[in-house]
C-alpha cells in the first residue's frame, strides 16, 4: 500500500536516509527541515523550530496544510546544546524543549484530529533517553520525555502502532565543530535500515536501543494491541 509519510528532521542524517528508503519503496514522502536536500520524488516543507511556541504552532499548521492525509509520522529532529544547566541560555533551553518534545506533541495532536485512520508513529530519540550526561541535562530530559511520550501514546487505542528507537551516536554533520570522536559512531544508512526493520511486523508498541561498538540492536519491549508482552 502506498502511504503518505511525513519525516520531521528528514533533510540530513538518519531522517534523510529514511526518506531515501521510503521514496525508493514508492511511498509519498514529505520532508521538513531548514534546507532542502533536493531529494528527487520527495516533497520538501521548510520548518524552523526555535524557542517560540506560538511561531512553532503556526509553522506546523502550514506544513500539515501542505502535506495532507499522513499515514506515518517519523520524528527525527534533534537539537543539542552542551553545558551545565547554569551555562545554558534561555533560548537554548526553550529550543531544546520545543524540538525535543513540544513539536512532536503538536504534530501528533494535529494529525490525530485530521486523520480518519490510525496514525503510525516512529520517534527517534537517542541513548541520552536513558543515559544521564553531565553536560546534556536539558537534552537528556527532552529525549527521555520523548520516549515516555511514545510509551504513553500507545495506550490510545485510536492511534496506530508506536516505535521508539534510541540510537547511540551516529556519524553525521550533527557533530561538526565539536571535539566528539566519531570513529566508533554508527553509520546513518545502517541505523536507518534497523529502524525500518524494527517498524515492520505486527505490534502496538516497540522500544529498541540501537547500540554501537559493536553495532547491534536491543529490543527492550514489544507490546501487542492488548498491551501484552510479545
mmCIF file with all atom_site columns, C-alpha atoms in Angstrom:
data_model
loop_
_atom_site.group_PDB
_atom_site.id
_atom_site.type_symbol
_atom_site.label_atom_id
_atom_site.label_alt_id
_atom_site.label_comp_id
_atom_site.label_asym_id
_atom_site.label_entity_id
_atom_site.label_seq_id
_atom_site.pdbx_PDB_ins_code
_atom_site.Cartn_x
_atom_site.Cartn_y
_atom_site.Cartn_z
_atom_site.occupancy
_atom_site.B_iso_or_equiv
_atom_site.pdbx_formal_charge
_atom_site.auth_seq_id
_atom_site.auth_comp_id
_atom_site.auth_asym_id
_atom_site.auth_atom_id
_atom_site.pdbx_PDB_model_num
ATOM 1   C CA . UNK A 1 1   ? 0.000  0.000   0.000  1.00 0.00 ? 1   UNK A CA 1
ATOM 2   C CA . UNK A 1 2   ? 1.341  3.414   -0.965 1.00 0.00 ? 2   UNK A CA 1
ATOM 3   C CA . UNK A 1 3   ? 1.482  5.610   2.123  1.00 0.00 ? 3   UNK A CA 1
ATOM 4   C CA . UNK A 1 4   ? 1.961  9.277   2.900  1.00 0.00 ? 4   UNK A CA 1
ATOM 5   C CA . UNK A 1 5   ? 4.975  9.520   5.205  1.00 0.00 ? 5   UNK A CA 1
ATOM 6   C CA . UNK A 1 6   ? 5.994  12.765  6.910  1.00 0.00 ? 6   UNK A CA 1
ATOM 7   C CA . UNK A 1 7   ? 9.572  12.866  8.202  1.00 0.00 ? 7   UNK A CA 1
ATOM 8   C CA . UNK A 1 8   ? 10.350 15.770  10.524 1.00 0.00 ? 8   UNK A CA 1
ATOM 9   C CA . UNK A 1 9   ? 14.099 16.294  10.594 1.00 0.00 ? 9   UNK A CA 1
ATOM 10  C CA . UNK A 1 10  ? 14.333 14.474  7.288  1.00 0.00 ? 10  UNK A CA 1
ATOM 11  C CA . UNK A 1 11  ? 16.837 16.684  5.498  1.00 0.00 ? 11  UNK A CA 1
ATOM 12  C CA . UNK A 1 12  ? 20.033 15.125  6.870  1.00 0.00 ? 12  UNK A CA 1
ATOM 13  C CA . UNK A 1 13  ? 21.372 12.133  8.783  1.00 0.00 ? 13  UNK A CA 1
ATOM 14  C CA . UNK A 1 14  ? 19.081 9.223   9.614  1.00 0.00 ? 14  UNK A CA 1
ATOM 15  C CA . UNK A 1 15  ? 15.966 11.193  8.660  1.00 0.00 ? 15  UNK A CA 1
ATOM 16  C CA . UNK A 1 16  ? 17.282 11.700  5.136  1.00 0.00 ? 16  UNK A CA 1
ATOM 17  C CA . UNK A 1 17  ? 18.325 8.051   4.867  1.00 0.00 ? 17  UNK A CA 1
ATOM 18  C CA . UNK A 1 18  ? 14.813 7.010   5.883  1.00 0.00 ? 18  UNK A CA 1
ATOM 19  C CA . UNK A 1 19  ? 13.396 9.379   3.286  1.00 0.00 ? 19  UNK A CA 1
ATOM 20  C CA . UNK A 1 20  ? 15.560 7.796   0.587  1.00 0.00 ? 20  UNK A CA 1
ATOM 21  C CA . UNK A 1 21  ? 14.371 4.340   1.626  1.00 0.00 ? 21  UNK A CA 1
ATOM 22  C CA . UNK A 1 22  ? 10.673 5.173   1.565  1.00 0.00 ? 22  UNK A CA 1
ATOM 23  C CA . UNK A 1 23  ? 10.924 7.089   -1.715 1.00 0.00 ? 23  UNK A CA 1
ATOM 24  C CA . UNK A 1 24  ? 12.592 4.031   -3.252 1.00 0.00 ? 24  UNK A CA 1
ATOM 25  C CA . UNK A 1 25  ? 9.743  1.903   -1.895 1.00 0.00 ? 25  UNK A CA 1
ATOM 26  C CA . UNK A 1 26  ? 7.298  4.097   -3.812 1.00 0.00 ? 26  UNK A CA 1
ATOM 27  C CA . UNK A 1 27  ? 5.677  5.979   -0.920 1.00 0.00 ? 27  UNK A CA 1
ATOM 28  C CA . UNK A 1 28  ? 4.747  9.667   -0.902 1.00 0.00 ? 28  UNK A CA 1
ATOM 29  C CA . UNK A 1 29  ? 7.350  11.297  1.333  1.00 0.00 ? 29  UNK A CA 1
ATOM 30  C CA . UNK A 1 30  ? 7.269  14.770  2.850  1.00 0.00 ? 30  UNK A CA 1
ATOM 31  C CA . UNK A 1 31  ? 10.420 16.170  4.462  1.00 0.00 ? 31  UNK A CA 1
ATOM 32  C CA . UNK A 1 32  ? 10.841 19.038  6.862  1.00 0.00 ? 32  UNK A CA 1
ATOM 33  C CA . UNK A 1 33  ? 13.932 20.941  7.875  1.00 0.00 ? 33  UNK A CA 1
ATOM 34  C CA . UNK A 1 34  ? 15.695 24.218  7.274  1.00 0.00 ? 34  UNK A CA 1
ATOM 35  C CA . UNK A 1 35  ? 17.415 23.388  3.984  1.00 0.00 ? 35  UNK A CA 1
ATOM 36  C CA . UNK A 1 36  ? 16.024 21.492  1.022  1.00 0.00 ? 36  UNK A CA 1
ATOM 37  C CA . UNK A 1 37  ? 18.093 18.318  0.413  1.00 0.00 ? 37  UNK A CA 1
ATOM 38  C CA . UNK A 1 38  ? 16.770 18.206  -3.159 1.00 0.00 ? 38  UNK A CA 1
ATOM 39  C CA . UNK A 1 39  ? 15.689 14.585  -2.794 1.00 0.00 ? 39  UNK A CA 1
ATOM 40  C CA . UNK A 1 40  ? 14.006 13.624  -6.016 1.00 0.00 ? 40  UNK A CA 1
ATOM 41  C CA . UNK A 1 41  ? 10.372 12.471  -5.682 1.00 0.00 ? 41  UNK A CA 1
ATOM 42  C CA . UNK A 1 42  ? 10.109 13.782  -2.103 1.00 0.00 ? 42  UNK A CA 1
ATOM 43  C CA . UNK A 1 43  ? 8.300  16.978  -1.121 1.00 0.00 ? 43  UNK A CA 1
ATOM 44  C CA . UNK A 1 44  ? 10.220 19.495  0.990  1.00 0.00 ? 44  UNK A CA 1
ATOM 45  C CA . UNK A 1 45  ? 8.467  21.702  3.568  1.00 0.00 ? 45  UNK A CA 1
ATOM 46  C CA . UNK A 1 46  ? 10.539 24.315  5.359  1.00 0.00 ? 46  UNK A CA 1
ATOM 47  C CA . UNK A 1 47  ? 10.180 24.021  9.145  1.00 0.00 ? 47  UNK A CA 1
ATOM 48  C CA . UNK A 1 48  ? 12.293 26.045  11.542 1.00 0.00 ? 48  UNK A CA 1
ATOM 49  C CA . UNK A 1 49  ? 11.870 25.193  15.231 1.00 0.00 ? 49  UNK A CA 1
ATOM 50  C CA . UNK A 1 50  ? 13.019 27.893  17.648 1.00 0.00 ? 50  UNK A CA 1
ATOM 51  C CA . UNK A 1 51  ? 12.147 28.730  21.253 1.00 0.00 ? 51  UNK A CA 1
ATOM 52  C CA . UNK A 1 52  ? 8.917  30.499  20.184 1.00 0.00 ? 52  UNK A CA 1
ATOM 53  C CA . UNK A 1 53  ? 5.943  28.145  20.770 1.00 0.00 ? 53  UNK A CA 1
ATOM 54  C CA . UNK A 1 54  ? 3.451  30.423  19.004 1.00 0.00 ? 54  UNK A CA 1
ATOM 55  C CA . UNK A 1 55  ? 5.550  30.533  15.851 1.00 0.00 ? 55  UNK A CA 1
ATOM 56  C CA . UNK A 1 56  ? 6.094  26.781  16.124 1.00 0.00 ? 56  UNK A CA 1
ATOM 57  C CA . UNK A 1 57  ? 2.349  26.122  16.098 1.00 0.00 ? 57  UNK A CA 1
ATOM 58  C CA . UNK A 1 58  ? 1.897  28.326  13.033 1.00 0.00 ? 58  UNK A CA 1
ATOM 59  C CA . UNK A 1 59  ? 4.781  26.644  11.220 1.00 0.00 ? 59  UNK A CA 1
ATOM 60  C CA . UNK A 1 60  ? 3.435  23.175  11.958 1.00 0.00 ? 60  UNK A CA 1
ATOM 61  C CA . UNK A 1 61  ? -0.042 24.102  10.725 1.00 0.00 ? 61  UNK A CA 1
ATOM 62  C CA . UNK A 1 62  ? 1.470  25.404  7.496  1.00 0.00 ? 62  UNK A CA 1
ATOM 63  C CA . UNK A 1 63  ? 3.395  22.162  6.941  1.00 0.00 ? 63  UNK A CA 1
ATOM 64  C CA . UNK A 1 64  ? 0.359  19.975  7.622  1.00 0.00 ? 64  UNK A CA 1
ATOM 65  C CA . UNK A 1 65  ? -1.818 22.068  5.317  1.00 0.00 ? 65  UNK A CA 1
ATOM 66  C CA . UNK A 1 66  ? 0.698  21.327  2.570  1.00 0.00 ? 66  UNK A CA 1
ATOM 67  C CA . UNK A 1 67  ? 1.034  17.583  3.200  1.00 0.00 ? 67  UNK A CA 1
ATOM 68  C CA . UNK A 1 68  ? -2.354 16.065  3.913  1.00 0.00 ? 68  UNK A CA 1
ATOM 69  C CA . UNK A 1 69  ? -3.629 12.622  4.914  1.00 0.00 ? 69  UNK A CA 1
ATOM 70  C CA . UNK A 1 70  ? -0.464 11.499  6.720  1.00 0.00 ? 70  UNK A CA 1
ATOM 71  C CA . UNK A 1 71  ? -0.344 7.765   7.451  1.00 0.00 ? 71  UNK A CA 1
ATOM 72  C CA . UNK A 1 72  ? 3.048  7.693   9.203  1.00 0.00 ? 72  UNK A CA 1
ATOM 73  C CA . UNK A 1 73  ? 4.870  10.362  11.211 1.00 0.00 ? 73  UNK A CA 1
ATOM 74  C CA . UNK A 1 74  ? 8.599  9.890   11.668 1.00 0.00 ? 74  UNK A CA 1
ATOM 75  C CA . UNK A 1 75  ? 10.118 12.344  14.129 1.00 0.00 ? 75  UNK A CA 1
ATOM 76  C CA . UNK A 1 76  ? 13.896 12.533  13.688 1.00 0.00 ? 76  UNK A CA 1
ATOM 77  C CA . UNK A 1 77  ? 14.656 16.145  14.612 1.00 0.00 ? 77  UNK A CA 1
ATOM 78  C CA . UNK A 1 78  ? 17.291 16.918  17.220 1.00 0.00 ? 78  UNK A CA 1
ATOM 79  C CA . UNK A 1 79  ? 18.945 19.957  18.791 1.00 0.00 ? 79  UNK A CA 1
ATOM 80  C CA . UNK A 1 80  ? 21.792 19.696  21.293 1.00 0.00 ? 80  UNK A CA 1
ATOM 81  C CA . UNK A 1 81  ? 23.492 22.445  23.267 1.00 0.00 ? 81  UNK A CA 1
ATOM 82  C CA . UNK A 1 82  ? 26.023 21.229  25.812 1.00 0.00 ? 82  UNK A CA 1
ATOM 83  C CA . UNK A 1 83  ? 26.847 22.784  29.149 1.00 0.00 ? 83  UNK A CA 1
ATOM 84  C CA . UNK A 1 84  ? 25.974 22.756  32.825 1.00 0.00 ? 84  UNK A CA 1
ATOM 85  C CA . UNK A 1 85  ? 22.438 23.970  33.411 1.00 0.00 ? 85  UNK A CA 1
ATOM 86  C CA . UNK A 1 86  ? 23.568 27.442  34.548 1.00 0.00 ? 86  UNK A CA 1
ATOM 87  C CA . UNK A 1 87  ? 25.628 27.838  31.366 1.00 0.00 ? 87  UNK A CA 1
ATOM 88  C CA . UNK A 1 88  ? 22.680 27.350  29.003 1.00 0.00 ? 88  UNK A CA 1
ATOM 89  C CA . UNK A 1 89  ? 20.785 30.384  27.752 1.00 0.00 ? 89  UNK A CA 1
ATOM 90  C CA . UNK A 1 90  ? 17.002 30.617  27.981 1.00 0.00 ? 90  UNK A CA 1
ATOM 91  C CA . UNK A 1 91  ? 16.706 30.437  24.191 1.00 0.00 ? 91  UNK A CA 1
ATOM 92  C CA . UNK A 1 92  ? 18.816 27.273  24.113 1.00 0.00 ? 92  UNK A CA 1
ATOM 93  C CA . UNK A 1 93  ? 16.652 25.636  26.775 1.00 0.00 ? 93  UNK A CA 1
ATOM 94  C CA . UNK A 1 94  ? 13.461 26.698  25.003 1.00 0.00 ? 94  UNK A CA 1
ATOM 95  C CA . UNK A 1 95  ? 14.645 25.442  21.628 1.00 0.00 ? 95  UNK A CA 1
ATOM 96  C CA . UNK A 1 96  ? 15.695 22.070  23.046 1.00 0.00 ? 96  UNK A CA 1
ATOM 97  C CA . UNK A 1 97  ? 12.279 21.659  24.678 1.00 0.00 ? 97  UNK A CA 1
ATOM 98  C CA . UNK A 1 98  ? 10.440 22.711  21.520 1.00 0.00 ? 98  UNK A CA 1
ATOM 99  C CA . UNK A 1 99  ? 12.493 20.492  19.200 1.00 0.00 ? 99  UNK A CA 1
ATOM 100 C CA . UNK A 1 100 ? 12.639 17.561  21.579 1.00 0.00 ? 100 UNK A CA 1
ATOM 101 C CA . UNK A 1 101 ? 9.083  17.494  22.902 1.00 0.00 ? 101 UNK A CA 1
ATOM 102 C CA . UNK A 1 102 ? 6.640  20.278  22.048 1.00 0.00 ? 102 UNK A CA 1
ATOM 103 C CA . UNK A 1 103 ? 6.932  19.899  18.273 1.00 0.00 ? 103 UNK A CA 1
ATOM 104 C CA . UNK A 1 104 ? 6.231  16.132  18.217 1.00 0.00 ? 104 UNK A CA 1
ATOM 105 C CA . UNK A 1 105 ? 3.335  16.594  20.653 1.00 0.00 ? 105 UNK A CA 1
ATOM 106 C CA . UNK A 1 106 ? 1.789  19.315  18.479 1.00 0.00 ? 106 UNK A CA 1
ATOM 107 C CA . UNK A 1 107 ? 2.280  17.251  15.339 1.00 0.00 ? 107 UNK A CA 1
ATOM 108 C CA . UNK A 1 108 ? 0.639  14.148  16.788 1.00 0.00 ? 108 UNK A CA 1
ATOM 109 C CA . UNK A 1 109 ? -2.170 16.211  18.314 1.00 0.00 ? 109 UNK A CA 1
ATOM 110 C CA . UNK A 1 110 ? -2.992 17.810  14.973 1.00 0.00 ? 110 UNK A CA 1
ATOM 111 C CA . UNK A 1 111 ? -2.506 14.692  12.868 1.00 0.00 ? 111 UNK A CA 1
ATOM 112 C CA . UNK A 1 112 ? -4.834 12.659  15.071 1.00 0.00 ? 112 UNK A CA 1
ATOM 113 C CA . UNK A 1 113 ? -7.514 15.341  14.748 1.00 0.00 ? 113 UNK A CA 1
ATOM 114 C CA . UNK A 1 114 ? -7.149 15.369  10.965 1.00 0.00 ? 114 UNK A CA 1
ATOM 115 C CA . UNK A 1 115 ? -6.858 11.628  10.360 1.00 0.00 ? 115 UNK A CA 1
ATOM 116 C CA . UNK A 1 116 ? -9.620 9.171   9.511  1.00 0.00 ? 116 UNK A CA 1
ATOM 117 C CA . UNK A 1 117 ? -7.228 6.257   10.097 1.00 0.00 ? 117 UNK A CA 1
ATOM 118 C CA . UNK A 1 118 ? -4.886 5.216   12.948 1.00 0.00 ? 118 UNK A CA 1
ATOM 119 C CA . UNK A 1 119 ? -1.656 7.211   12.762 1.00 0.00 ? 119 UNK A CA 1
ATOM 120 C CA . UNK A 1 120 ? 1.593  5.232   12.836 1.00 0.00 ? 120 UNK A CA 1
ATOM 121 C CA . UNK A 1 121 ? 4.267  6.993   14.913 1.00 0.00 ? 121 UNK A CA 1
ATOM 122 C CA . UNK A 1 122 ? 8.035  6.482   14.796 1.00 0.00 ? 122 UNK A CA 1
ATOM 123 C CA . UNK A 1 123 ? 10.005 8.510   17.355 1.00 0.00 ? 123 UNK A CA 1
ATOM 124 C CA . UNK A 1 124 ? 13.785 8.541   17.020 1.00 0.00 ? 124 UNK A CA 1
ATOM 125 C CA . UNK A 1 125 ? 15.313 9.505   20.339 1.00 0.00 ? 125 UNK A CA 1
ATOM 126 C CA . UNK A 1 126 ? 18.897 8.887   21.483 1.00 0.00 ? 126 UNK A CA 1
ATOM 127 C CA . UNK A 1 127 ? 20.937 6.957   24.017 1.00 0.00 ? 127 UNK A CA 1
ATOM 128 C CA . UNK A 1 128 ? 20.548 10.192  26.009 1.00 0.00 ? 128 UNK A CA 1
ATOM 129 C CA . UNK A 1 129 ? 16.984 8.979   26.611 1.00 0.00 ? 129 UNK A CA 1
ATOM 130 C CA . UNK A 1 130 ? 18.300 6.530   29.194 1.00 0.00 ? 130 UNK A CA 1
ATOM 131 C CA . UNK A 1 131 ? 21.882 7.689   29.883 1.00 0.00 ? 131 UNK A CA 1
ATOM 132 C CA . UNK A 1 132 ? 22.320 10.763  32.118 1.00 0.00 ? 132 UNK A CA 1
ATOM 133 C CA . UNK A 1 133 ? 25.156 13.028  30.986 1.00 0.00 ? 133 UNK A CA 1
ATOM 134 C CA . UNK A 1 134 ? 26.649 15.896  32.963 1.00 0.00 ? 134 UNK A CA 1
ATOM 135 C CA . UNK A 1 135 ? 26.800 18.353  30.070 1.00 0.00 ? 135 UNK A CA 1
ATOM 136 C CA . UNK A 1 136 ? 23.482 17.362  28.488 1.00 0.00 ? 136 UNK A CA 1
ATOM 137 C CA . UNK A 1 137 ? 20.877 17.959  31.239 1.00 0.00 ? 137 UNK A CA 1
ATOM 138 C CA . UNK A 1 138 ? 18.219 19.536  29.018 1.00 0.00 ? 138 UNK A CA 1
ATOM 139 C CA . UNK A 1 139 ? 18.919 17.292  26.028 1.00 0.00 ? 139 UNK A CA 1
ATOM 140 C CA . UNK A 1 140 ? 18.700 14.120  28.154 1.00 0.00 ? 140 UNK A CA 1
ATOM 141 C CA . UNK A 1 141 ? 15.492 15.402  29.733 1.00 0.00 ? 141 UNK A CA 1
ATOM 142 C CA . UNK A 1 142 ? 13.794 16.047  26.391 1.00 0.00 ? 142 UNK A CA 1
ATOM 143 C CA . UNK A 1 143 ? 14.895 12.725  24.882 1.00 0.00 ? 143 UNK A CA 1
ATOM 144 C CA . UNK A 1 144 ? 13.668 10.861  27.955 1.00 0.00 ? 144 UNK A CA 1
ATOM 145 C CA . UNK A 1 145 ? 10.375 12.750  27.752 1.00 0.00 ? 145 UNK A CA 1
ATOM 146 C CA . UNK A 1 146 ? 10.030 11.906  24.051 1.00 0.00 ? 146 UNK A CA 1
ATOM 147 C CA . UNK A 1 147 ? 10.438 8.231   24.860 1.00 0.00 ? 147 UNK A CA 1
ATOM 148 C CA . UNK A 1 148 ? 7.788  8.456   27.579 1.00 0.00 ? 148 UNK A CA 1
ATOM 149 C CA . UNK A 1 149 ? 5.507  10.282  25.149 1.00 0.00 ? 149 UNK A CA 1
ATOM 150 C CA . UNK A 1 150 ? 5.670  7.273   22.845 1.00 0.00 ? 150 UNK A CA 1
ATOM 151 C CA . UNK A 1 151 ? 5.096  4.812   25.691 1.00 0.00 ? 151 UNK A CA 1
ATOM 152 C CA . UNK A 1 152 ? 2.039  6.796   26.793 1.00 0.00 ? 152 UNK A CA 1
ATOM 153 C CA . UNK A 1 153 ? 0.559  7.349   23.334 1.00 0.00 ? 153 UNK A CA 1
ATOM 154 C CA . UNK A 1 154 ? 0.432  3.605   22.780 1.00 0.00 ? 154 UNK A CA 1
ATOM 155 C CA . UNK A 1 155 ? -2.344 3.463   25.404 1.00 0.00 ? 155 UNK A CA 1
ATOM 156 C CA . UNK A 1 156 ? -4.549 5.451   22.996 1.00 0.00 ? 156 UNK A CA 1
ATOM 157 C CA . UNK A 1 157 ? -6.499 2.861   21.019 1.00 0.00 ? 157 UNK A CA 1
ATOM 158 C CA . UNK A 1 158 ? -7.295 5.393   18.295 1.00 0.00 ? 158 UNK A CA 1
ATOM 159 C CA . UNK A 1 159 ? -3.615 5.684   17.361 1.00 0.00 ? 159 UNK A CA 1
ATOM 160 C CA . UNK A 1 160 ? -1.699 3.117   15.332 1.00 0.00 ? 160 UNK A CA 1
ATOM 161 C CA . UNK A 1 161 ? 1.496  1.388   16.333 1.00 0.00 ? 161 UNK A CA 1
ATOM 162 C CA . UNK A 1 162 ? 4.296  3.308   18.013 1.00 0.00 ? 162 UNK A CA 1
ATOM 163 C CA . UNK A 1 163 ? 8.011  2.682   17.615 1.00 0.00 ? 163 UNK A CA 1
ATOM 164 C CA . UNK A 1 164 ? 10.559 4.368   19.874 1.00 0.00 ? 164 UNK A CA 1
ATOM 165 C CA . UNK A 1 165 ? 14.088 3.850   18.561 1.00 0.00 ? 165 UNK A CA 1
ATOM 166 C CA . UNK A 1 166 ? 17.024 5.121   20.619 1.00 0.00 ? 166 UNK A CA 1
ATOM 167 C CA . UNK A 1 167 ? 20.273 5.152   18.603 1.00 0.00 ? 167 UNK A CA 1
ATOM 168 C CA . UNK A 1 168 ? 23.684 5.762   20.088 1.00 0.00 ? 168 UNK A CA 1
ATOM 169 C CA . UNK A 1 169 ? 25.959 8.323   18.433 1.00 0.00 ? 169 UNK A CA 1
ATOM 170 C CA . UNK A 1 170 ? 25.606 8.477   14.657 1.00 0.00 ? 170 UNK A CA 1
ATOM 171 C CA . UNK A 1 171 ? 28.287 9.680   12.250 1.00 0.00 ? 171 UNK A CA 1
ATOM 172 C CA . UNK A 1 172 ? 26.590 12.797  10.824 1.00 0.00 ? 172 UNK A CA 1
ATOM 173 C CA . UNK A 1 173 ? 27.078 16.538  10.475 1.00 0.00 ? 173 UNK A CA 1
ATOM 174 C CA . UNK A 1 174 ? 25.360 16.846  13.878 1.00 0.00 ? 174 UNK A CA 1
ATOM 175 C CA . UNK A 1 175 ? 28.841 16.549  15.430 1.00 0.00 ? 175 UNK A CA 1
ATOM 176 C CA . UNK A 1 176 ? 30.567 19.081  13.175 1.00 0.00 ? 176 UNK A CA 1
ATOM 177 C CA . UNK A 1 177 ? 32.668 21.668  15.029 1.00 0.00 ? 177 UNK A CA 1
ATOM 178 C CA . UNK A 1 178 ? 32.747 19.571  18.210 1.00 0.00 ? 178 UNK A CA 1
ATOM 179 C CA . UNK A 1 179 ? 35.545 17.537  19.772 1.00 0.00 ? 179 UNK A CA 1
ATOM 180 C CA . UNK A 1 180 ? 33.423 14.363  19.662 1.00 0.00 ? 180 UNK A CA 1
ATOM 181 C CA . UNK A 1 181 ? 35.246 11.241  18.422 1.00 0.00 ? 181 UNK A CA 1
ATOM 182 C CA . UNK A 1 182 ? 33.049 9.831   15.643 1.00 0.00 ? 182 UNK A CA 1
ATOM 183 C CA . UNK A 1 183 ? 35.258 6.847   14.752 1.00 0.00 ? 183 UNK A CA 1
ATOM 184 C CA . UNK A 1 184 ? 33.067 4.300   16.547 1.00 0.00 ? 184 UNK A CA 1
ATOM 185 C CA . UNK A 1 185 ? 29.780 6.035   15.785 1.00 0.00 ? 185 UNK A CA 1
ATOM 186 C CA . UNK A 1 186 ? 27.057 4.322   13.804 1.00 0.00 ? 186 UNK A CA 1
ATOM 187 C CA . UNK A 1 187 ? 26.591 4.653   10.056 1.00 0.00 ? 187 UNK A CA 1
ATOM 188 C CA . UNK A 1 188 ? 23.352 6.588   9.351  1.00 0.00 ? 188 UNK A CA 1
ATOM 189 C CA . UNK A 1 189 ? 22.301 4.287   6.498  1.00 0.00 ? 189 UNK A CA 1
ATOM 190 C CA . UNK A 1 190 ? 22.740 1.232   8.754  1.00 0.00 ? 190 UNK A CA 1
ATOM 191 C CA . UNK A 1 191 ? 20.725 2.882   11.537 1.00 0.00 ? 191 UNK A CA 1
ATOM 192 C CA . UNK A 1 192 ? 18.030 3.759   9.030  1.00 0.00 ? 192 UNK A CA 1
ATOM 193 C CA . UNK A 1 193 ? 17.739 0.137   7.918  1.00 0.00 ? 193 UNK A CA 1
ATOM 194 C CA . UNK A 1 194 ? 17.473 -1.048  11.523 1.00 0.00 ? 194 UNK A CA 1
ATOM 195 C CA . UNK A 1 195 ? 14.630 1.416   12.134 1.00 0.00 ? 195 UNK A CA 1
ATOM 196 C CA . UNK A 1 196 ? 12.816 0.228   9.006  1.00 0.00 ? 196 UNK A CA 1
ATOM 197 C CA . UNK A 1 197 ? 13.193 -3.383  10.153 1.00 0.00 ? 197 UNK A CA 1
ATOM 198 C CA . UNK A 1 198 ? 12.036 -2.546  13.687 1.00 0.00 ? 198 UNK A CA 1
ATOM 199 C CA . UNK A 1 199 ? 8.930  -0.788  12.373 1.00 0.00 ? 199 UNK A CA 1
ATOM 200 C CA . UNK A 1 200 ? 7.722  -3.765  10.363 1.00 0.00 ? 200 UNK A CA 1
ATOM 201 C CA . UNK A 1 201 ? 5.556  -6.598  11.619 1.00 0.00 ? 201 UNK A CA 1
ATOM 202 C CA . UNK A 1 202 ? 2.622  -6.735  13.985 1.00 0.00 ? 202 UNK A CA 1
ATOM 203 C CA . UNK A 1 203 ? 2.867  -4.827  17.279 1.00 0.00 ? 203 UNK A CA 1
ATOM 204 C CA . UNK A 1 204 ? 1.296  -1.890  19.068 1.00 0.00 ? 204 UNK A CA 1
ATOM 205 C CA . UNK A 1 205 ? 4.444  -0.625  20.801 1.00 0.00 ? 205 UNK A CA 1
ATOM 206 C CA . UNK A 1 206 ? 8.132  -1.315  20.470 1.00 0.00 ? 206 UNK A CA 1
ATOM 207 C CA . UNK A 1 207 ? 11.107 0.272   22.216 1.00 0.00 ? 207 UNK A CA 1
ATOM 208 C CA . UNK A 1 208 ? 14.580 -0.578  20.970 1.00 0.00 ? 208 UNK A CA 1
ATOM 209 C CA . UNK A 1 209 ? 18.117 0.608   21.617 1.00 0.00 ? 209 UNK A CA 1
ATOM 210 C CA . UNK A 1 210 ? 20.465 0.810   18.632 1.00 0.00 ? 210 UNK A CA 1
ATOM 211 C CA . UNK A 1 211 ? 23.896 0.404   20.142 1.00 0.00 ? 211 UNK A CA 1
ATOM 212 C CA . UNK A 1 212 ? 27.459 0.836   18.908 1.00 0.00 ? 212 UNK A CA 1
ATOM 213 C CA . UNK A 1 213 ? 30.900 -0.680  19.358 1.00 0.00 ? 213 UNK A CA 1
ATOM 214 C CA . UNK A 1 214 ? 29.812 -3.249  18.278 1.00 0.00 ? 214 UNK A CA 1
ATOM 215 C CA . UNK A 1 215 ? 26.803 -2.096  16.252 1.00 0.00 ? 215 UNK A CA 1
ATOM 216 C CA . UNK A 1 216 ? 23.732 -4.026  17.365 1.00 0.00 ? 216 UNK A CA 1
ATOM 217 C CA . UNK A 1 217 ? 20.028 -3.734  18.165 1.00 0.00 ? 217 UNK A CA 1
ATOM 218 C CA . UNK A 1 218 ? 18.497 -4.491  21.568 1.00 0.00 ? 218 UNK A CA 1
ATOM 219 C CA . UNK A 1 219 ? 14.705 -4.703  21.644 1.00 0.00 ? 219 UNK A CA 1
ATOM 220 C CA . UNK A 1 220 ? 13.733 -3.661  25.158 1.00 0.00 ? 220 UNK A CA 1
ATOM 221 C CA . UNK A 1 221 ? 9.959  -4.093  24.968 1.00 0.00 ? 221 UNK A CA 1
ATOM 222 C CA . UNK A 1 222 ? 7.295  -5.123  22.461 1.00 0.00 ? 222 UNK A CA 1
ATOM 223 C CA . UNK A 1 223 ? 3.553  -4.993  23.200 1.00 0.00 ? 223 UNK A CA 1
ATOM 224 C CA . UNK A 1 224 ? 0.540  -6.207  21.231 1.00 0.00 ? 224 UNK A CA 1
ATOM 225 C CA . UNK A 1 225 ? -2.803 -4.409  20.823 1.00 0.00 ? 225 UNK A CA 1
ATOM 226 C CA . UNK A 1 226 ? -3.834 -5.575  24.293 1.00 0.00 ? 226 UNK A CA 1
ATOM 227 C CA . UNK A 1 227 ? -0.587 -4.168  25.719 1.00 0.00 ? 227 UNK A CA 1
ATOM 228 C CA . UNK A 1 228 ? 0.587  -7.694  26.489 1.00 0.00 ? 228 UNK A CA 1
ATOM 229 C CA . UNK A 1 229 ? 4.250  -8.509  26.047 1.00 0.00 ? 229 UNK A CA 1
ATOM 230 C CA . UNK A 1 230 ? 5.135  -10.192 22.777 1.00 0.00 ? 230 UNK A CA 1
#
